[in-house]
Tab-separated table of C-alpha atoms and ligand atoms in Angstrom:
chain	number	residue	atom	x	y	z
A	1	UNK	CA	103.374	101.821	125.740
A	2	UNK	CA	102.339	100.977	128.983
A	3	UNK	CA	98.925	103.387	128.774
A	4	UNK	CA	98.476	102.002	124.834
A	5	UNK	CA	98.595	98.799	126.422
A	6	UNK	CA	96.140	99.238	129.195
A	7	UNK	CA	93.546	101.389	126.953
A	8	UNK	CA	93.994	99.681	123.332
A	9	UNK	CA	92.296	97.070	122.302
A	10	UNK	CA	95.090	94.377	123.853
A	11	UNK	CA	95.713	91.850	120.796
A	12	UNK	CA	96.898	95.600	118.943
A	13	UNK	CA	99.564	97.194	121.249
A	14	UNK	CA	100.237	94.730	124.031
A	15	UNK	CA	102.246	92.747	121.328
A	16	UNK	CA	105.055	91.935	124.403
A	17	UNK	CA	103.738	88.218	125.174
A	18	UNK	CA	104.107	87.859	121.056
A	19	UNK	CA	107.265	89.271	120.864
A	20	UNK	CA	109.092	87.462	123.391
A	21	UNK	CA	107.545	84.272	122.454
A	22	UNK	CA	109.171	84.519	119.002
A	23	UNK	CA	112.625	86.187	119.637
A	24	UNK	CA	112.999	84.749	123.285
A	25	UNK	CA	113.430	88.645	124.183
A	26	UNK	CA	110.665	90.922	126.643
A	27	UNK	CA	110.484	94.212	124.301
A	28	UNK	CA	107.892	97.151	123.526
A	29	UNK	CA	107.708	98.527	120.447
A	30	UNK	CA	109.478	102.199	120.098
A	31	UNK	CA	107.187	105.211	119.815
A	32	UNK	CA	107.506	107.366	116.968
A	33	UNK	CA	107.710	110.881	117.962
A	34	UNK	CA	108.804	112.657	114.419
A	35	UNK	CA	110.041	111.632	111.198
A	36	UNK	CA	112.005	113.145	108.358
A	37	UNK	CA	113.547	111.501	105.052
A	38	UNK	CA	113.797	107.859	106.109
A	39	UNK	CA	114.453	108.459	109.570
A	40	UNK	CA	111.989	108.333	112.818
A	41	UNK	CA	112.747	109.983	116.149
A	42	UNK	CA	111.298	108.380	119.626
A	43	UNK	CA	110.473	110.654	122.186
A	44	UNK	CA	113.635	110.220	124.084
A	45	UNK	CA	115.289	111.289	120.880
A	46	UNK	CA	116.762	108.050	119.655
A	47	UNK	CA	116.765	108.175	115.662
A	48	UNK	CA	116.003	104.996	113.206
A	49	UNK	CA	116.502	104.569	110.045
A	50	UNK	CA	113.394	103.066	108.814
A	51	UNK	CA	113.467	100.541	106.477
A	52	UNK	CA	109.673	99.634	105.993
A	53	UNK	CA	108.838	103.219	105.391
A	54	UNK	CA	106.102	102.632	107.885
A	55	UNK	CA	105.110	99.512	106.073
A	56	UNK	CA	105.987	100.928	102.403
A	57	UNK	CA	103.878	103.837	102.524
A	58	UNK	CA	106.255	106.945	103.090
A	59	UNK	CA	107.804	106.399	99.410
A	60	UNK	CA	108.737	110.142	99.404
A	61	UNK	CA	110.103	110.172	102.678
A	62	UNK	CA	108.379	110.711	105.764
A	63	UNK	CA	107.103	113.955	105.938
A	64	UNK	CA	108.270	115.079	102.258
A	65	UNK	CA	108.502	119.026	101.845
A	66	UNK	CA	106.339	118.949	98.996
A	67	UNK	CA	104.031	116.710	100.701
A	68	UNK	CA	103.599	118.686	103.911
A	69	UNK	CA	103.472	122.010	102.113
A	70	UNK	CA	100.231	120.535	99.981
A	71	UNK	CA	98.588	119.456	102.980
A	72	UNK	CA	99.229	122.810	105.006
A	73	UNK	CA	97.830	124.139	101.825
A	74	UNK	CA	94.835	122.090	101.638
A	75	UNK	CA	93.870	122.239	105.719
A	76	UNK	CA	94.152	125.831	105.184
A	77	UNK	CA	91.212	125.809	102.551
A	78	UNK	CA	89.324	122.961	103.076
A	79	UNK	CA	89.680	119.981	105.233
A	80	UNK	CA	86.889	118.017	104.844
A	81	UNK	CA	84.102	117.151	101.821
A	82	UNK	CA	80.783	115.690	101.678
A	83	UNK	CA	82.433	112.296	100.460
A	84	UNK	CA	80.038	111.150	97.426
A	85	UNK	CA	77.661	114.124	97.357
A	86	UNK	CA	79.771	117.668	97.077
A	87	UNK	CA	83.132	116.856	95.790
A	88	UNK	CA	86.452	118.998	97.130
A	89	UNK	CA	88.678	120.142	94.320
A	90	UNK	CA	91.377	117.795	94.991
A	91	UNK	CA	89.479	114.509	94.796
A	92	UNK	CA	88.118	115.992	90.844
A	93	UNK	CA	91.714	116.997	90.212
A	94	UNK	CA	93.055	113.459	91.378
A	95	UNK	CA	90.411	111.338	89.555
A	96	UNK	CA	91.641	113.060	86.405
A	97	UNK	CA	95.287	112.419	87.176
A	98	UNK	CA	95.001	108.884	87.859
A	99	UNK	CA	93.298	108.331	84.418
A	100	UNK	CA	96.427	110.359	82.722
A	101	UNK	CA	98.479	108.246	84.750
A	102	UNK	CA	97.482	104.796	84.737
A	103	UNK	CA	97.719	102.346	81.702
A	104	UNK	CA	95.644	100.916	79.384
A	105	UNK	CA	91.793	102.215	79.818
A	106	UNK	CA	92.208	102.313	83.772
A	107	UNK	CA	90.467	105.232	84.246
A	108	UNK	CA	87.321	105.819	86.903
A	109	UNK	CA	88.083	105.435	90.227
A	110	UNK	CA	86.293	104.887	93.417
A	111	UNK	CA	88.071	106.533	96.320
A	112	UNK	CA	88.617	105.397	100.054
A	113	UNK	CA	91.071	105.428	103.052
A	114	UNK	CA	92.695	101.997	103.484
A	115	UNK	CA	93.999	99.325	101.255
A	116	UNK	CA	91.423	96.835	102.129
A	117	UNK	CA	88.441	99.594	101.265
A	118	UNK	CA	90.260	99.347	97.822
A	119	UNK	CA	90.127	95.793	97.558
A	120	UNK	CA	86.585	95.825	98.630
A	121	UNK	CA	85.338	98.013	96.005
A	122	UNK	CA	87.259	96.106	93.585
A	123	UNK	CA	85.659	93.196	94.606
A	124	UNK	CA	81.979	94.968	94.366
A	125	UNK	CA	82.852	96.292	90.491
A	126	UNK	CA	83.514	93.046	90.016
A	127	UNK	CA	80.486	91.099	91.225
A	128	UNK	CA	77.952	94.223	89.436
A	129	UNK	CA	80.433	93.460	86.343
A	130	UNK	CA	80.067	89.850	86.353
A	131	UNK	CA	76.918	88.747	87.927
A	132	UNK	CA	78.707	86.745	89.888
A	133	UNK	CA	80.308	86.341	93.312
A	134	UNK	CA	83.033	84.134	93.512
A	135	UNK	CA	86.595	85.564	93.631
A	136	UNK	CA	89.999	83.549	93.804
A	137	UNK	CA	92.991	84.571	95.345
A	138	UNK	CA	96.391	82.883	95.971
A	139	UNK	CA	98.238	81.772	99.016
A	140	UNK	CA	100.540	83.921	100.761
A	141	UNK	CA	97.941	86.952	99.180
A	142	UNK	CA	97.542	89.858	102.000
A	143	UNK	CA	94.443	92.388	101.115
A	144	UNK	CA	94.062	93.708	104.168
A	145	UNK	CA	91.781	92.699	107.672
A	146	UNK	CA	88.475	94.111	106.559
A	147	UNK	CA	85.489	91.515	106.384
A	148	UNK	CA	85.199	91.993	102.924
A	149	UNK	CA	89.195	91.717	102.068
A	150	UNK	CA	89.745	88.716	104.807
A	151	UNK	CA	88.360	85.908	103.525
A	152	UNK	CA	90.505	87.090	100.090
A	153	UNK	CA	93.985	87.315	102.665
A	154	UNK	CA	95.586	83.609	102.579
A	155	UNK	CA	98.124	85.130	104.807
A	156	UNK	CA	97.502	83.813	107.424
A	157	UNK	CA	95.005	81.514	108.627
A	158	UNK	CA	94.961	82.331	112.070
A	159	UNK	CA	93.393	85.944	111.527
A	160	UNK	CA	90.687	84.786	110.009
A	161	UNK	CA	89.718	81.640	111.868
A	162	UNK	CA	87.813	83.614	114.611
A	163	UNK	CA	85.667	85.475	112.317
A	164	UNK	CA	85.150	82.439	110.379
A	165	UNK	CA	81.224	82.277	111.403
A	166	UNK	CA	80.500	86.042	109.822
A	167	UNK	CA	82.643	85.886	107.085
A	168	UNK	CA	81.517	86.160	103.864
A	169	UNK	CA	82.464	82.894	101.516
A	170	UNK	CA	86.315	82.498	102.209
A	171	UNK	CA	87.756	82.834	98.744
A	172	UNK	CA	89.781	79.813	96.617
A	173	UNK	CA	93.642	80.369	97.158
A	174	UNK	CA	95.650	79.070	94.054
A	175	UNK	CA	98.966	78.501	94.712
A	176	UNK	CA	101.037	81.910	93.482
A	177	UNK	CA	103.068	81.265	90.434
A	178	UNK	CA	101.116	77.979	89.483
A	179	UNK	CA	100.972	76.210	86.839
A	180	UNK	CA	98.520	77.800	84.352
A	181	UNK	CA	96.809	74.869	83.524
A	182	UNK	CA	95.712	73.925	86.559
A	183	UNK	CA	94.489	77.503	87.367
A	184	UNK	CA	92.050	77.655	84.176
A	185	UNK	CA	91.069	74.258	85.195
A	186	UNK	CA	90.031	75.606	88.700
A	187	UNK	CA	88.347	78.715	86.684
A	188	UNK	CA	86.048	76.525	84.761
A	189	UNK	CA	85.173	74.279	87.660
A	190	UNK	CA	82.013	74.747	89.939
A	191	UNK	CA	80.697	78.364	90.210
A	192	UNK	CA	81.519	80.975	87.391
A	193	UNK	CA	84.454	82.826	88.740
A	194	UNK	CA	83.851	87.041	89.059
A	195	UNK	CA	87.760	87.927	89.675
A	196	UNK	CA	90.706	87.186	90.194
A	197	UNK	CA	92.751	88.601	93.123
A	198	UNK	CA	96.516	89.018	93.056
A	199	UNK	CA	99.479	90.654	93.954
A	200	UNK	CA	102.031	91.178	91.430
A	201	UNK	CA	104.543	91.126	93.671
A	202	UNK	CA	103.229	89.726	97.016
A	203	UNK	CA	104.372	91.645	100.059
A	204	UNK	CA	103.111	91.320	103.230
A	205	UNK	CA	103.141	87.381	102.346
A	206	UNK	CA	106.857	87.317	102.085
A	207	UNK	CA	107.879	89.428	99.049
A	208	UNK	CA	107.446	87.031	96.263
A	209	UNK	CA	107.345	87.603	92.404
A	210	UNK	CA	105.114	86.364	90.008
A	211	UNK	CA	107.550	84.248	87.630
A	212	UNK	CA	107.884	85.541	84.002
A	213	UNK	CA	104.707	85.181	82.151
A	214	UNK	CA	102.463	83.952	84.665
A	215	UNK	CA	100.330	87.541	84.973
A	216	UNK	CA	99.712	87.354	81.194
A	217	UNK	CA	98.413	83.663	81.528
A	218	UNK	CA	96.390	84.751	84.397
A	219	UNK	CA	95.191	87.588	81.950
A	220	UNK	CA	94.409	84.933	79.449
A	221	UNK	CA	92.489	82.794	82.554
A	222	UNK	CA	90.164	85.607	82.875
A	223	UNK	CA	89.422	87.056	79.707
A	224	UNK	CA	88.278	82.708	78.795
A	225	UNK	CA	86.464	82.696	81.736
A	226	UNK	CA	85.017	86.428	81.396
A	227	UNK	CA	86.481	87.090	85.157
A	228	UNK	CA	88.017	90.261	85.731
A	229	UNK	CA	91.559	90.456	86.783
A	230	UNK	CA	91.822	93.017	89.624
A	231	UNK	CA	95.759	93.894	90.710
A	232	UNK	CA	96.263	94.606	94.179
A	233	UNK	CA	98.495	97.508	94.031
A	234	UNK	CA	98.497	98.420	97.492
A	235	UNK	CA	101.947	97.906	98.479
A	236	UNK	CA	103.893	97.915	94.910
A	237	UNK	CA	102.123	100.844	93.469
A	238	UNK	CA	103.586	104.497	93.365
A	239	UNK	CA	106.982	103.317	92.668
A	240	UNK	CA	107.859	101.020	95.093
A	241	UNK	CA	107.940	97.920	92.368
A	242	UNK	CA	110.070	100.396	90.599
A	243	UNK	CA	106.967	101.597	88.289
A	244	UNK	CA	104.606	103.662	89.175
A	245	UNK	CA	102.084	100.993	88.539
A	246	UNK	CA	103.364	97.406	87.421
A	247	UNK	CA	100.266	96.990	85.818
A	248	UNK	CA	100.964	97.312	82.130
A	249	UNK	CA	104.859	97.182	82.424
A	250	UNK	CA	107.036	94.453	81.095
A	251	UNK	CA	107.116	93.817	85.108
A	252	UNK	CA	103.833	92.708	84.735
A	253	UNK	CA	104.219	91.002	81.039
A	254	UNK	CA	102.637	94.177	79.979
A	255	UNK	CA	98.901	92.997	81.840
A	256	UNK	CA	96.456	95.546	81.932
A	257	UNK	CA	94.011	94.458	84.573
A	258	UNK	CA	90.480	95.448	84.756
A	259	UNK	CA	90.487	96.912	87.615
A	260	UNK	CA	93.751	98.062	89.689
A	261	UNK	CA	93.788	98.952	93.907
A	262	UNK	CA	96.268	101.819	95.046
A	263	UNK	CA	97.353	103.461	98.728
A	264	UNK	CA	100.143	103.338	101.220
A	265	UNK	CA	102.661	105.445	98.664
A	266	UNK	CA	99.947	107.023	96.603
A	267	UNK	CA	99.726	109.609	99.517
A	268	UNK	CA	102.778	108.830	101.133
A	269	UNK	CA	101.674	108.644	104.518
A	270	UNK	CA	97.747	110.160	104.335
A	271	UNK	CA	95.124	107.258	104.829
A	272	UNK	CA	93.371	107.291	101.216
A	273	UNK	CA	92.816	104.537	98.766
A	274	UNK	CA	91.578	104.171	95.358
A	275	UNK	CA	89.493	101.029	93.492
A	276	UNK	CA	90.388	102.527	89.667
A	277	UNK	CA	88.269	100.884	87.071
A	278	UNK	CA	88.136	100.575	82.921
A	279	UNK	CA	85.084	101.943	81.917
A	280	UNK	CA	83.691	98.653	81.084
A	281	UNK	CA	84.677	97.526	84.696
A	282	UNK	CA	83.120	100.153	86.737
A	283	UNK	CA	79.946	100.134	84.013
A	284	UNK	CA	77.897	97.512	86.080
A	285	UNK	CA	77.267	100.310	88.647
A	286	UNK	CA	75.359	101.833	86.189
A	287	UNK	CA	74.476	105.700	86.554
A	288	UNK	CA	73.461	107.426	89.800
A	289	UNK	CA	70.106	107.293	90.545
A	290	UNK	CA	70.502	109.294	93.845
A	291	UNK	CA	71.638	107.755	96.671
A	292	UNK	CA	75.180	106.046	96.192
A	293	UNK	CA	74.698	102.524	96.387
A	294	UNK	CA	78.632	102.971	97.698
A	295	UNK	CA	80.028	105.733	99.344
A	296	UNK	CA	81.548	106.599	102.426
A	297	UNK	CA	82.085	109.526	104.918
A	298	UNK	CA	85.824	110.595	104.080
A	299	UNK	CA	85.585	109.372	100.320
A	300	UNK	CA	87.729	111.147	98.118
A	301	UNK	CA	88.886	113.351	101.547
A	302	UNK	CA	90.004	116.536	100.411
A	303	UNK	CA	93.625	116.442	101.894
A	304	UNK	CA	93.925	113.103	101.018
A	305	UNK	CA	93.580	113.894	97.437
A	306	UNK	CA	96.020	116.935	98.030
A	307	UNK	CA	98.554	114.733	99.529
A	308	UNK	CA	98.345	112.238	96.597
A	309	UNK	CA	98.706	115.154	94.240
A	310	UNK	CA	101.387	116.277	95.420
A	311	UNK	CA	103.191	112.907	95.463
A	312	UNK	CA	102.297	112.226	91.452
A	313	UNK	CA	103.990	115.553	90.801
A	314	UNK	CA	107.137	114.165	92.467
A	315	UNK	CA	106.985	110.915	90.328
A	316	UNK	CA	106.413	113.025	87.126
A	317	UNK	CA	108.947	116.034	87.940
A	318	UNK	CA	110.971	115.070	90.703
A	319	UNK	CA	112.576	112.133	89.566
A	320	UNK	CA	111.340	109.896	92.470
A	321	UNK	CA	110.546	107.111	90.288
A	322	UNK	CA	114.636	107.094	88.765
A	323	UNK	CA	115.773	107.914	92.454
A	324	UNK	CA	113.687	104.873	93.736
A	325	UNK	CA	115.054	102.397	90.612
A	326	UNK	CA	118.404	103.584	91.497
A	327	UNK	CA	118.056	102.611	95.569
A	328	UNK	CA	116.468	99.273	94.523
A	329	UNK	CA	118.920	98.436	92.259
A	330	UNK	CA	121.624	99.006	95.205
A	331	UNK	CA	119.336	97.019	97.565
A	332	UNK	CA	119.373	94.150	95.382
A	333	UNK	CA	123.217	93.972	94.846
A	334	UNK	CA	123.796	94.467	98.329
A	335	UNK	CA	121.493	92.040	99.318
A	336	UNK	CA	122.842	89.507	97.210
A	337	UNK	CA	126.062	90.324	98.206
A	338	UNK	CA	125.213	89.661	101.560
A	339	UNK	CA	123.067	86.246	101.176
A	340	UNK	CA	126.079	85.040	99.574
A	341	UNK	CA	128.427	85.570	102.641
A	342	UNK	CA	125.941	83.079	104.412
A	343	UNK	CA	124.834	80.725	102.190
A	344	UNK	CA	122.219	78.007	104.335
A	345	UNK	CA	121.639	81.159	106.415
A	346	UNK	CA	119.965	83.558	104.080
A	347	UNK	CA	118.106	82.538	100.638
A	348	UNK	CA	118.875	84.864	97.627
A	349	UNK	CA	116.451	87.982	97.849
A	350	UNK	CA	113.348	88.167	95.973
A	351	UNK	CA	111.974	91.618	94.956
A	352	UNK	CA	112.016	94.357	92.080
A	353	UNK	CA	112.134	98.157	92.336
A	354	UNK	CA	112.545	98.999	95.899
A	355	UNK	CA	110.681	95.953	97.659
A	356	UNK	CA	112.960	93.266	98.336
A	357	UNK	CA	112.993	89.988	100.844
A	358	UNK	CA	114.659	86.913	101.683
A	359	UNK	CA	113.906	83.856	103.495
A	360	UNK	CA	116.523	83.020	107.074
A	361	UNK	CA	116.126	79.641	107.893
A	362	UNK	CA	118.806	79.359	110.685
A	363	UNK	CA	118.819	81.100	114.354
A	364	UNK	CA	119.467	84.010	114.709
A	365	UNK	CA	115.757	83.989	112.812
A	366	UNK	CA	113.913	87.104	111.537
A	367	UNK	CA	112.068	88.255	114.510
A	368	UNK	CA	115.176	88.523	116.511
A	369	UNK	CA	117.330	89.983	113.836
A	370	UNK	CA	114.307	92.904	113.575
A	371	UNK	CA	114.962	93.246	117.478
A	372	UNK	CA	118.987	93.598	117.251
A	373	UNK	CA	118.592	95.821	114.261
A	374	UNK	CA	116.322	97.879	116.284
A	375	UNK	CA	119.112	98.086	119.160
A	376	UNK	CA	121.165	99.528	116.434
A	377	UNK	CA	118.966	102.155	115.368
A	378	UNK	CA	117.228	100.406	112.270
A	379	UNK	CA	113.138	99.525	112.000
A	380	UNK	CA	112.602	96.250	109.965
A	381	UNK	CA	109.536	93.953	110.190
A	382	UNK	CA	109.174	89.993	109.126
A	383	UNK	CA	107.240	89.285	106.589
A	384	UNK	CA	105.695	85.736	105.294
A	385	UNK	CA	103.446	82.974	106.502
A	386	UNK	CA	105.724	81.690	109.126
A	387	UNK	CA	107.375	85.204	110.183
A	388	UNK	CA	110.973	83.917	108.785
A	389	UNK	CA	111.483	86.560	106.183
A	390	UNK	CA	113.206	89.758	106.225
A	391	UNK	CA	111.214	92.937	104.414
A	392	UNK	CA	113.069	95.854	102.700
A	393	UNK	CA	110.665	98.540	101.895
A	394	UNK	CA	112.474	102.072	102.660
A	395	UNK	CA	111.606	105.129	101.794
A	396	UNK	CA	112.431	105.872	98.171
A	397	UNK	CA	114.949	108.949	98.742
A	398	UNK	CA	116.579	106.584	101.405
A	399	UNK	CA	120.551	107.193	100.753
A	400	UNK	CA	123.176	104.851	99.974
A	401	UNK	CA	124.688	105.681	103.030
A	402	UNK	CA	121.805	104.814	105.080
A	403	UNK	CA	121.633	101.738	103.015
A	404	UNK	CA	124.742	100.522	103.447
A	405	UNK	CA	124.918	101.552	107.294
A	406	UNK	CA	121.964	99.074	107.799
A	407	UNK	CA	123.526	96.709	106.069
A	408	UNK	CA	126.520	96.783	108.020
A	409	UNK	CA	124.262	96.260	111.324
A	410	UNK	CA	122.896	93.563	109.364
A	411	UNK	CA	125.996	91.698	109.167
A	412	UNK	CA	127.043	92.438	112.693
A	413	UNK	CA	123.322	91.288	113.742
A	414	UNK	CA	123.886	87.559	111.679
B	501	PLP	C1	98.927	94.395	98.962
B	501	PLP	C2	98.098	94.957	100.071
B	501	PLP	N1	96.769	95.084	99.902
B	501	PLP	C3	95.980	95.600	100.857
B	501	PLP	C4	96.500	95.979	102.070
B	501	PLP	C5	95.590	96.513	103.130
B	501	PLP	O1	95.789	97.865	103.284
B	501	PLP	P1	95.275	98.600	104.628
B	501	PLP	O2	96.093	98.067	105.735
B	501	PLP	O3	95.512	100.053	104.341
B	501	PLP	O4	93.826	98.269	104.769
B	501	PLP	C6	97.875	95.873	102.295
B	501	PLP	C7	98.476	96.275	103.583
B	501	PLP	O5	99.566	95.943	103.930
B	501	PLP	C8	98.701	95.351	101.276
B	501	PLP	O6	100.019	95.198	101.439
């Protein structure tokens, strides 16, 4: 940590001043040496349970069997493409896939590495959809650090204020879960609106849930104000909201958006993304006249694709998605359980599927709870605006036993 520190960029690694200044305590992060199932070894050999699945992306477990054997596969044969121009197998067999999979007419995708890639092609579709440029988001919303997903992240302010001279127009935030009314009111005002942005379930932001209803009016908001609805999908997609998309589920009031944006679990621990589209969506690209007018140099990357592949076959044969409903529905109850033995402390916890948070509004407060359940051999990260929530987002074969250990710790930690 020391060397990371000295020869990485400083505001990334050297995180020490940070830490201490919100739990009171001098620490360095661990480093991860290996990691199997849902727990991560350091190189002195001290294991962790690891409850953000390296924030929510190893849904299968880190370093799934399946998984690995589909990327030893793939390296074997091919390990990297000429992104846009000569396609690998995988990213043709995984475009198809994703338009078996997905709901309602979602069903061209444009592929990349990171979440916020994914939001920024979303974004693109929708200003070539629309004609327009001007895309609202909510508070608490996190799309990722790219310039182009930035100025759409509410969460937080201070990570965009230094960029604030190059960024492109920060979006409107809405306030998540507001009243309707007020939100088509917003819609019609001023500029013509291209998209909306949002989270079904916000993560990053402090795991919050869009109340009953509110995704179809925001449906509704868009199709009267010929917007497109995108769903960021990046953390609850591939069955960590308990679906393998919410989009179209009675999660989601059944909402189809127009365009939906997948990674973390879609690969379960491989950096690709996808932006995937309705036809009518994705149709103000028009065709290829040659050059892509989007592309990039790992687009669609052949192992990627593999990985991702291999982690649909485990949600449609493997029974990942049932095993994942069955640990979230365990989280919840013991999480409730546990908010209830310190009422004041802890709020009641917020989630669906396998994401869950709560709020702790009394000392010890969530950064230093993270640090004493680290001393105890379990990884958990804050979450929300002000760093005072607690995020759940383990690994979706996580046991009950592994559960209920770390809630133990939990307890002894309050
Ligand atoms: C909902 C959501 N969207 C987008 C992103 C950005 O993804 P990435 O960090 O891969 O760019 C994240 C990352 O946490 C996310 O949770």
């Amino acid at each position: 940590v020391d060397v990371l520190a000295r020869y990485e960029c400083p505001a990334i690694t050297a995180r020490r001043a940070r830490r201490k200044e919100v739990s009171g305590v001098e620490q360095d992060p661990i480093v991860w040496e290996r990691a199997r199932g849902a727990c991560v070894t350091d190189p002195d050999g001290n294991r962790f349970v690891d409850l953000t699945a390296g924030f929510g992306v190893a849904s299968c477990g880190h370093g799934n069997p399946a998984v690995r054997a589909a990327v030893h596969a793939q390296v074997d044969r091919l390990v990297h493409g000429l992104g846009d121009a000569y396609p690998g197998r995988p990213r043709v067999e995984l475009a198809e896939a994703l338009a078996r999979v997905l709901p309602g007419g979602l069903c061209q995708s444009i592929f990349a590495s990171s979440g916020s890639e994914a939001v920024e092609a979303a974004i693109k579709c929708a200003v070539l959809a629309t004609g327009r440029s001007r895309v609202v988001a909510f508070e608490d919303g996190y799309h990722g650090m790219s310039l182009g997903a930035l100025p759409r992240s509410h969460y937080k302010p201070d990570f965009r204020q230094p960029f604030a001279g190059i960024l492109p127009r920060i979006a409107d935030f809405l306030r998540f879960g507001a009243d309707l009314d007020g939100l088509r009111r917003t819609l019609r005002e001023g500029e013509p609106v291209a998209a909306l942005l949002v989270e079904p379930v916000q993560g990053r932001g402090g795991v919050n849930v869009a109340p009953p209803g509110w995704l179809r009016g925001l449906r509704e908001a868009c199709d009267e104000a010929g917007a497109l609805l995108i769903f960021d999908e990046v953390m609850t997609g591939f069955g960590r909201g308990g679906e393998l998309v919410l989009a179209g589920t009675a999660a989601a009031d059944g909402v189809v958006p127009d365009l939906i944006c997948l990674g973390k679990g879609l690969t379960s621990g491989f950096p690709l993304s996808a932006c995937v589209g309705t036809e009518r969506a994705m149709a103000g690209w028009g065709r290829s006249t040659g050059e892509a007018i989007h592309t990039s140099t790992f687009l669609g990357h052949p192992v990627g694709c593999a990985a991702a592949l291999a982690v649909l076959a485990l949600f449609e044969r493997g029974g990942l998605l049932e095993r994942g409903r069955e640990l979230g529905g365990h989280m919840e109850g013991t999480l409730r359980a546990l908010a209830e033995r310190h009422p004041g402390r802890l709020s009641a916890p917020r989630g669906r599927g396998a994401i869950w948070g709560l709020t702790v509004s009394a000392a010890p407060g969530a950064p230093a709870l993270c640090r004493c359940m680290l001393e105890r051999g379990f990884l958990l990260i804050p979450a929300g605006r002000r760093g005072d929530a607690l995020s759940f987002t383990p690994p979706l074969t996580t046991t009950r036993a592994q559960w209920d250990a770390a809630m133990q710790a939990l307890e002894d930690c309050l």
